[in-house]
Amino acid sequence: MFLLHMILAAPQVQSALASTTEPAGAISTRFSYTATVPKVPQGTHGLDVWLPLPSDNAFQKVTNVNVDADVDYLITREQKFGNRMVYVHFGDPQGTPKVTVSFDVERREASGTKSPVQQRIVPDDYLLPDRLVPVNGRFHDIAEEVAGSQPTAMGKAKAFFQHILDTMTYDYDKKSPEYGQGDVAFVCDYKSGNCSDLHSYLISLSRAMGIPAYIEYGFPITGIPLGDPIPEKGKIGGYHCWAWLDIDGTWMPFDASDARKWLDVHDSKMKNHLLGHLV
């Protein structure tokens, strides 16, 4: 099933889009976003700017990249995961330095995979705690209570997914004092947050039960529920993220945040589809 809430793996600065659906479950989109540095400190003689640029992967193809800047630029790539960046150096910045990046993307629905990036991942590295994502103590106890009786990794993942839907709300009004921080200890008590918050909690519980997990960020190009008709042009208001879990050697996407949103508009079919698929 192809659904038009597509995600592009790169964070947003400022963007506008135009999209058209393609046959065989794909969507083609033209992105353009601009980054500005509004207040350059007086006396600055060198300013370095890095901007995220989506890479090709198993689910998306990026073409027709264009960078508009007043100075030369480089497209660089970090070695661990292959993430791309546009690097711009302003030797003597004047006024408000600005860089505009645009590109085309063809994107299709994601499901279980071993993409080239994921093949480079060492799963055991994604069992460890992070600064805001604990895996021991209270959170191991919660994970054990929620999913300890499940005999398989997929059974545990489904239990964690449903636990979040049963106990958490999406913070549409951004009332949380730690909104978007991914602080699992806070979210566990506050029981509301955005995609970063809910998926950090999912990752904490998964790692506590020995399931490697990580978070990925991107662009949502439609809202929930979908517009009718889907608009051909628009602006993106923010980022979106989801979790990937290693289920018996296959990485699978889990989007509990959007599942919560679909439940809020009384669409349980979409909620169920986001358990193991990214659309």
mmCIF file of C-alpha atoms in Angstrom:
data_model
loop_
_atom_site.group_PDB
_atom_site.id
_atom_site.type_symbol
_atom_site.label_atom_id
_atom_site.label_comp_id
_atom_site.label_asym_id
_atom_site.label_seq_id
_atom_site.Cartn_x
_atom_site.Cartn_y
_atom_site.Cartn_z
ATOM 1 C CA MET A 1 0.000 0.000 0.000
ATOM 2 C CA PHE A 2 1.350 3.414 -0.975
ATOM 3 C CA LEU A 3 0.495 6.390 1.213
ATOM 4 C CA LEU A 4 1.291 10.003 0.511
ATOM 5 C CA HIS A 5 2.882 10.959 3.804
ATOM 6 C CA MET A 6 6.434 10.620 2.557
ATOM 7 C CA ILE A 7 9.602 11.363 4.507
ATOM 8 C CA LEU A 8 12.981 12.552 3.233
ATOM 9 C CA ALA A 9 16.010 11.725 5.316
ATOM 10 C CA ALA A 10 17.449 15.151 6.149
ATOM 11 C CA PRO A 11 16.565 17.817 8.726
ATOM 12 C CA GLN A 12 14.937 21.064 7.625
ATOM 13 C CA VAL A 13 16.142 24.670 7.743
ATOM 14 C CA GLN A 14 13.508 26.411 5.647
ATOM 15 C CA SER A 15 11.819 24.822 2.677
ATOM 16 C CA ALA A 16 9.142 24.925 0.055
ATOM 17 C CA LEU A 17 8.000 21.993 -2.038
ATOM 18 C CA ALA A 18 6.177 20.949 -5.149
ATOM 19 C CA SER A 19 5.209 17.291 -5.478
ATOM 20 C CA THR A 20 3.573 14.939 -7.918
ATOM 21 C CA THR A 21 2.794 11.297 -7.416
ATOM 22 C CA GLU A 22 4.459 8.744 -9.683
ATOM 23 C CA PRO A 23 3.371 5.241 -10.634
ATOM 24 C CA ALA A 24 4.509 2.138 -8.778
ATOM 25 C CA GLY A 25 4.215 3.624 -5.300
ATOM 26 C CA ALA A 26 6.574 6.584 -5.551
ATOM 27 C CA ILE A 27 6.353 10.332 -5.131
ATOM 28 C CA SER A 28 8.568 12.954 -6.772
ATOM 29 C CA THR A 29 9.246 16.206 -4.948
ATOM 30 C CA ARG A 30 11.267 19.365 -5.561
ATOM 31 C CA PHE A 31 12.700 20.857 -2.374
ATOM 32 C CA SER A 32 14.186 24.296 -1.877
ATOM 33 C CA TYR A 33 15.404 25.611 1.451
ATOM 34 C CA THR A 34 17.368 28.639 2.559
ATOM 35 C CA ALA A 35 19.677 29.052 5.543
ATOM 36 C CA THR A 36 20.655 32.513 6.779
ATOM 37 C CA VAL A 37 23.027 33.758 9.467
ATOM 38 C CA PRO A 38 21.151 36.836 10.737
ATOM 39 C CA LYS A 39 23.718 38.222 13.173
ATOM 40 C CA VAL A 40 27.379 37.769 12.316
ATOM 41 C CA PRO A 41 29.568 39.037 15.194
ATOM 42 C CA GLN A 42 31.431 42.217 14.359
ATOM 43 C CA GLY A 43 35.016 41.572 13.311
ATOM 44 C CA THR A 44 34.318 38.066 11.976
ATOM 45 C CA HIS A 45 36.842 37.235 9.245
ATOM 46 C CA GLY A 46 35.733 33.696 8.509
ATOM 47 C CA LEU A 47 32.346 31.967 8.680
ATOM 48 C CA ASP A 48 31.836 28.246 7.994
ATOM 49 C CA VAL A 49 28.341 26.940 7.219
ATOM 50 C CA TRP A 50 27.262 23.291 6.845
ATOM 51 C CA LEU A 51 23.823 22.387 5.494
ATOM 52 C CA PRO A 52 22.285 18.894 5.397
ATOM 53 C CA LEU A 53 21.753 17.295 2.006
ATOM 54 C CA PRO A 54 19.785 14.037 1.639
ATOM 55 C CA SER A 55 21.666 11.062 0.264
ATOM 56 C CA ASP A 56 20.497 8.281 -2.015
ATOM 57 C CA ASN A 57 19.429 5.176 -0.136
ATOM 58 C CA ALA A 58 17.230 2.127 -0.559
ATOM 59 C CA PHE A 59 14.089 4.289 -0.555
ATOM 60 C CA GLN A 60 15.006 7.574 -2.204
ATOM 61 C CA LYS A 61 16.946 8.947 -5.155
ATOM 62 C CA VAL A 62 18.252 12.532 -5.007
ATOM 63 C CA THR A 63 19.000 14.386 -8.242
ATOM 64 C CA ASN A 64 19.390 17.890 -9.691
ATOM 65 C CA VAL A 65 21.132 19.344 -6.660
ATOM 66 C CA ASN A 66 21.661 23.101 -6.914
ATOM 67 C CA VAL A 67 23.445 25.358 -4.417
ATOM 68 C CA ASP A 68 22.987 29.125 -4.644
ATOM 69 C CA ALA A 69 25.592 31.060 -2.622
ATOM 70 C CA ASP A 70 27.721 34.158 -3.121
ATOM 71 C CA VAL A 71 30.896 32.130 -2.570
ATOM 72 C CA ASP A 72 32.248 28.745 -3.627
ATOM 73 C CA TYR A 73 30.939 25.601 -1.944
ATOM 74 C CA LEU A 74 31.752 21.907 -1.554
ATOM 75 C CA ILE A 75 29.474 18.882 -1.155
ATOM 76 C CA THR A 76 31.112 16.734 1.517
ATOM 77 C CA ARG A 77 30.320 13.377 3.100
ATOM 78 C CA GLU A 78 31.033 12.053 6.577
ATOM 79 C CA GLN A 79 32.571 8.602 6.587
ATOM 80 C CA LYS A 80 30.666 6.676 9.247
ATOM 81 C CA PHE A 81 27.177 6.748 7.718
ATOM 82 C CA GLY A 82 27.730 8.516 4.399
ATOM 83 C CA ASN A 83 25.582 11.540 5.273
ATOM 84 C CA ARG A 84 26.100 14.445 2.862
ATOM 85 C CA MET A 85 26.542 18.138 3.656
ATOM 86 C CA VAL A 86 26.945 21.353 1.702
ATOM 87 C CA TYR A 87 29.965 23.248 3.045
ATOM 88 C CA VAL A 88 30.267 26.991 2.420
ATOM 89 C CA HIS A 89 33.024 29.312 3.674
ATOM 90 C CA PHE A 90 32.426 33.070 3.815
ATOM 91 C CA GLY A 91 35.883 34.622 4.059
ATOM 92 C CA ASP A 92 34.658 38.128 4.903
ATOM 93 C CA PRO A 93 30.949 37.876 5.707
ATOM 94 C CA GLN A 94 28.944 41.012 5.067
ATOM 95 C CA GLY A 95 25.296 41.680 5.847
ATOM 96 C CA THR A 96 23.258 38.481 6.204
ATOM 97 C CA PRO A 97 25.046 35.483 4.645
ATOM 98 C CA LYS A 98 22.590 33.220 2.857
ATOM 99 C CA VAL A 99 22.719 29.828 1.147
ATOM 100 C CA THR A 100 19.869 28.215 -0.805
ATOM 101 C CA VAL A 101 19.898 24.484 -1.564
ATOM 102 C CA SER A 102 17.410 22.769 -3.869
ATOM 103 C CA PHE A 103 17.080 19.217 -5.142
ATOM 104 C CA ASP A 104 14.665 16.654 -6.571
ATOM 105 C CA VAL A 105 13.782 13.489 -4.682
ATOM 106 C CA GLU A 106 11.935 10.377 -5.760
ATOM 107 C CA ARG A 107 10.782 8.542 -2.653
ATOM 108 C CA ARG A 108 8.967 5.266 -2.058
ATOM 109 C CA GLU A 109 7.566 3.556 0.995
ATOM 110 C CA ALA A 110 10.085 2.002 3.385
ATOM 111 C CA SER A 111 9.850 -1.341 5.144
ATOM 112 C CA GLY A 112 12.269 -3.946 6.478
ATOM 113 C CA THR A 113 15.665 -3.716 4.826
ATOM 114 C CA LYS A 114 19.417 -3.968 5.001
ATOM 115 C CA SER A 115 20.394 -0.795 3.164
ATOM 116 C CA PRO A 116 24.078 -0.013 2.459
ATOM 117 C CA VAL A 117 24.076 2.427 5.383
ATOM 118 C CA GLN A 118 22.515 -0.102 7.737
ATOM 119 C CA GLN A 119 24.972 -2.770 6.640
ATOM 120 C CA ARG A 120 27.740 -0.551 8.061
ATOM 121 C CA ILE A 121 26.000 -0.259 11.432
ATOM 122 C CA VAL A 122 27.313 -2.320 14.344
ATOM 123 C CA PRO A 123 24.077 -3.359 16.092
ATOM 124 C CA ASP A 124 25.685 -3.643 19.520
ATOM 125 C CA ASP A 125 26.506 0.079 19.378
ATOM 126 C CA TYR A 126 22.754 0.734 19.415
ATOM 127 C CA LEU A 127 22.141 -1.206 22.601
ATOM 128 C CA LEU A 128 24.049 1.315 24.715
ATOM 129 C CA PRO A 129 22.491 4.155 26.718
ATOM 130 C CA ASP A 130 22.734 7.761 25.545
ATOM 131 C CA ARG A 131 22.767 10.856 27.727
ATOM 132 C CA LEU A 132 18.968 11.224 27.588
ATOM 133 C CA VAL A 133 18.118 7.633 26.664
ATOM 134 C CA PRO A 134 18.720 5.288 29.633
ATOM 135 C CA VAL A 135 18.332 1.522 29.300
ATOM 136 C CA ASN A 136 18.769 0.242 32.837
ATOM 137 C CA GLY A 137 17.019 0.570 36.179
ATOM 138 C CA ARG A 138 13.479 1.891 35.950
ATOM 139 C CA PHE A 139 13.380 1.666 32.172
ATOM 140 C CA HIS A 140 14.515 -1.920 32.065
ATOM 141 C CA ASP A 141 11.766 -2.665 34.582
ATOM 142 C CA ILE A 142 9.150 -0.939 32.409
ATOM 143 C CA ALA A 143 10.360 -2.788 29.323
ATOM 144 C CA GLU A 144 10.204 -6.087 31.181
ATOM 145 C CA GLU A 145 6.689 -5.355 32.417
ATOM 146 C CA VAL A 146 5.439 -4.303 28.963
ATOM 147 C CA ALA A 147 7.080 -6.965 26.810
ATOM 148 C CA GLY A 148 8.967 -9.452 28.952
ATOM 149 C CA SER A 149 6.449 -12.193 28.219
ATOM 150 C CA GLN A 150 6.842 -11.806 24.464
ATOM 151 C CA PRO A 151 9.071 -14.587 23.058
ATOM 152 C CA THR A 152 10.241 -12.759 19.910
ATOM 153 C CA ALA A 153 11.889 -9.429 19.099
ATOM 154 C CA MET A 154 8.956 -8.467 16.854
ATOM 155 C CA GLY A 155 6.505 -9.306 19.614
ATOM 156 C CA LYS A 156 8.430 -7.064 22.006
ATOM 157 C CA ALA A 157 8.579 -4.245 19.439
ATOM 158 C CA LYS A 158 4.822 -4.440 18.859
ATOM 159 C CA ALA A 159 4.209 -4.358 22.605
ATOM 160 C CA PHE A 160 6.380 -1.236 23.029
ATOM 161 C CA PHE A 161 4.664 0.424 20.054
ATOM 162 C CA GLN A 162 1.202 -0.222 21.513
ATOM 163 C CA HIS A 163 2.347 0.806 24.999
ATOM 164 C CA ILE A 164 3.305 4.241 23.661
ATOM 165 C CA LEU A 165 -0.047 4.620 21.911
ATOM 166 C CA ASP A 166 -1.877 3.566 25.075
ATOM 167 C CA THR A 167 0.015 5.810 27.485
ATOM 168 C CA MET A 168 1.302 8.833 25.501
ATOM 169 C CA THR A 169 -0.314 11.774 23.718
ATOM 170 C CA TYR A 170 1.094 13.967 20.967
ATOM 171 C CA ASP A 171 1.835 17.486 22.225
ATOM 172 C CA TYR A 172 0.200 19.469 19.415
ATOM 173 C CA ASP A 173 0.300 22.719 21.393
ATOM 174 C CA LYS A 174 3.965 22.359 22.428
ATOM 175 C CA LYS A 175 3.097 22.775 26.100
ATOM 176 C CA SER A 176 5.828 20.467 27.375
ATOM 177 C CA PRO A 177 8.663 22.350 29.113
ATOM 178 C CA GLU A 178 11.062 19.875 27.482
ATOM 179 C CA TYR A 179 9.325 19.635 24.109
ATOM 180 C CA GLY A 180 11.402 17.835 21.507
ATOM 181 C CA GLN A 181 14.382 17.158 23.784
ATOM 182 C CA GLY A 182 14.056 13.365 23.719
ATOM 183 C CA ASP A 183 14.551 13.205 27.488
ATOM 184 C CA VAL A 184 13.194 9.750 28.272
ATOM 185 C CA ALA A 185 13.031 10.205 32.050
ATOM 186 C CA PHE A 186 10.929 13.351 31.615
ATOM 187 C CA VAL A 187 8.686 11.950 28.867
ATOM 188 C CA CYS A 188 8.017 8.799 30.844
ATOM 189 C CA ASP A 189 6.447 10.921 33.594
ATOM 190 C CA TYR A 190 4.949 13.716 31.478
ATOM 191 C CA LYS A 191 3.426 11.236 28.986
ATOM 192 C CA SER A 192 3.303 13.666 26.088
ATOM 193 C CA GLY A 193 5.702 15.069 23.533
ATOM 194 C CA ASN A 194 6.609 15.213 19.879
ATOM 195 C CA CYS A 195 8.175 12.610 17.600
ATOM 196 C CA SER A 196 11.647 12.994 19.172
ATOM 197 C CA ASP A 197 10.201 12.417 22.635
ATOM 198 C CA LEU A 198 8.013 9.423 21.818
ATOM 199 C CA HIS A 199 10.661 7.678 19.747
ATOM 200 C CA SER A 200 13.417 8.230 22.305
ATOM 201 C CA TYR A 201 11.168 6.392 24.762
ATOM 202 C CA LEU A 202 10.603 3.595 22.214
ATOM 203 C CA ILE A 203 14.356 3.309 21.687
ATOM 204 C CA SER A 204 15.005 3.195 25.433
ATOM 205 C CA LEU A 205 12.579 0.311 25.958
ATOM 206 C CA SER A 206 13.837 -1.557 22.891
ATOM 207 C CA ARG A 207 17.487 -1.334 23.873
ATOM 208 C CA ALA A 208 16.615 -2.393 27.412
ATOM 209 C CA MET A 209 15.290 -5.671 25.966
ATOM 210 C CA GLY A 210 18.301 -6.240 23.714
ATOM 211 C CA ILE A 211 16.813 -4.824 20.496
ATOM 212 C CA PRO A 212 19.216 -2.414 18.741
ATOM 213 C CA ALA A 213 17.452 0.832 17.819
ATOM 214 C CA TYR A 214 18.232 4.309 16.505
ATOM 215 C CA ILE A 215 16.391 7.476 15.467
ATOM 216 C CA GLU A 216 16.271 9.034 11.989
ATOM 217 C CA TYR A 217 15.151 12.541 10.987
ATOM 218 C CA GLY A 218 13.524 13.872 7.841
ATOM 219 C CA PHE A 219 10.897 16.060 6.157
ATOM 220 C CA PRO A 220 7.149 15.371 6.299
ATOM 221 C CA ILE A 221 5.596 16.746 3.117
ATOM 222 C CA THR A 222 1.923 16.375 4.061
ATOM 223 C CA GLY A 223 -0.056 16.690 7.249
ATOM 224 C CA ILE A 224 -2.330 14.248 9.058
ATOM 225 C CA PRO A 225 -5.007 13.713 7.880
ATOM 226 C CA LEU A 226 -4.041 14.087 4.230
ATOM 227 C CA GLY A 227 -5.438 16.999 2.282
ATOM 228 C CA ASP A 228 -7.962 16.233 -0.426
ATOM 229 C CA PRO A 229 -6.641 16.875 -2.960
ATOM 230 C CA ILE A 230 -2.991 16.689 -1.949
ATOM 231 C CA PRO A 231 -1.566 20.207 -2.509
ATOM 232 C CA GLU A 232 1.034 20.485 -5.265
ATOM 233 C CA LYS A 233 2.960 23.235 -3.450
ATOM 234 C CA GLY A 234 3.488 24.240 0.155
ATOM 235 C CA LYS A 235 5.852 24.982 3.008
ATOM 236 C CA ILE A 236 7.166 22.497 5.527
ATOM 237 C CA GLY A 237 6.594 23.617 9.102
ATOM 238 C CA GLY A 238 9.093 21.370 10.867
ATOM 239 C CA TYR A 239 10.979 18.102 10.978
ATOM 240 C CA HIS A 240 9.766 14.575 11.614
ATOM 241 C CA CYS A 241 11.545 11.525 12.993
ATOM 242 C CA TRP A 242 10.958 7.816 13.474
ATOM 243 C CA ALA A 243 12.789 4.816 14.912
ATOM 244 C CA TRP A 244 14.536 1.884 13.243
ATOM 245 C CA LEU A 245 14.697 -1.375 15.214
ATOM 246 C CA ASP A 246 16.879 -4.375 14.364
ATOM 247 C CA ILE A 247 14.413 -7.267 14.309
ATOM 248 C CA ASP A 248 16.400 -10.488 14.059
ATOM 249 C CA GLY A 249 18.936 -8.974 11.678
ATOM 250 C CA THR A 250 16.547 -6.866 9.580
ATOM 251 C CA TRP A 251 16.131 -3.151 10.279
ATOM 252 C CA MET A 252 12.451 -2.147 10.406
ATOM 253 C CA PRO A 253 10.912 1.346 10.760
ATOM 254 C CA PHE A 254 8.434 2.185 13.519
ATOM 255 C CA ASP A 255 6.561 5.499 13.530
ATOM 256 C CA ALA A 256 4.680 5.636 16.824
ATOM 257 C CA SER A 257 4.372 9.415 16.629
ATOM 258 C CA ASP A 258 2.402 9.484 13.378
ATOM 259 C CA ALA A 259 0.492 6.410 14.503
ATOM 260 C CA ARG A 260 -0.652 8.467 17.501
ATOM 261 C CA LYS A 261 -1.722 11.273 15.134
ATOM 262 C CA TRP A 262 -3.661 8.877 12.907
ATOM 263 C CA LEU A 263 -5.438 7.476 15.947
ATOM 264 C CA ASP A 264 -6.354 11.022 16.911
ATOM 265 C CA VAL A 265 -8.207 11.353 13.584
ATOM 266 C CA HIS A 266 -9.755 7.888 14.105
ATOM 267 C CA ASP A 267 -7.780 5.981 11.484
ATOM 268 C CA SER A 268 -6.591 2.726 13.036
ATOM 269 C CA LYS A 269 -5.671 1.214 9.655
ATOM 270 C CA MET A 270 -2.938 3.782 9.138
ATOM 271 C CA LYS A 271 -1.829 3.338 12.738
ATOM 272 C CA ASN A 272 -1.320 -0.369 12.191
ATOM 273 C CA HIS A 273 0.548 0.176 8.914
ATOM 274 C CA LEU A 274 3.167 2.371 10.586
ATOM 275 C CA LEU A 275 4.296 -0.594 12.672
ATOM 276 C CA GLY A 276 7.056 -1.818 10.373
ATOM 277 C CA HIS A 277 6.502 0.621 7.492
ATOM 278 C CA LEU A 278 7.406 4.242 6.796
ATOM 279 C CA VAL A 279 5.129 6.142 4.433
#
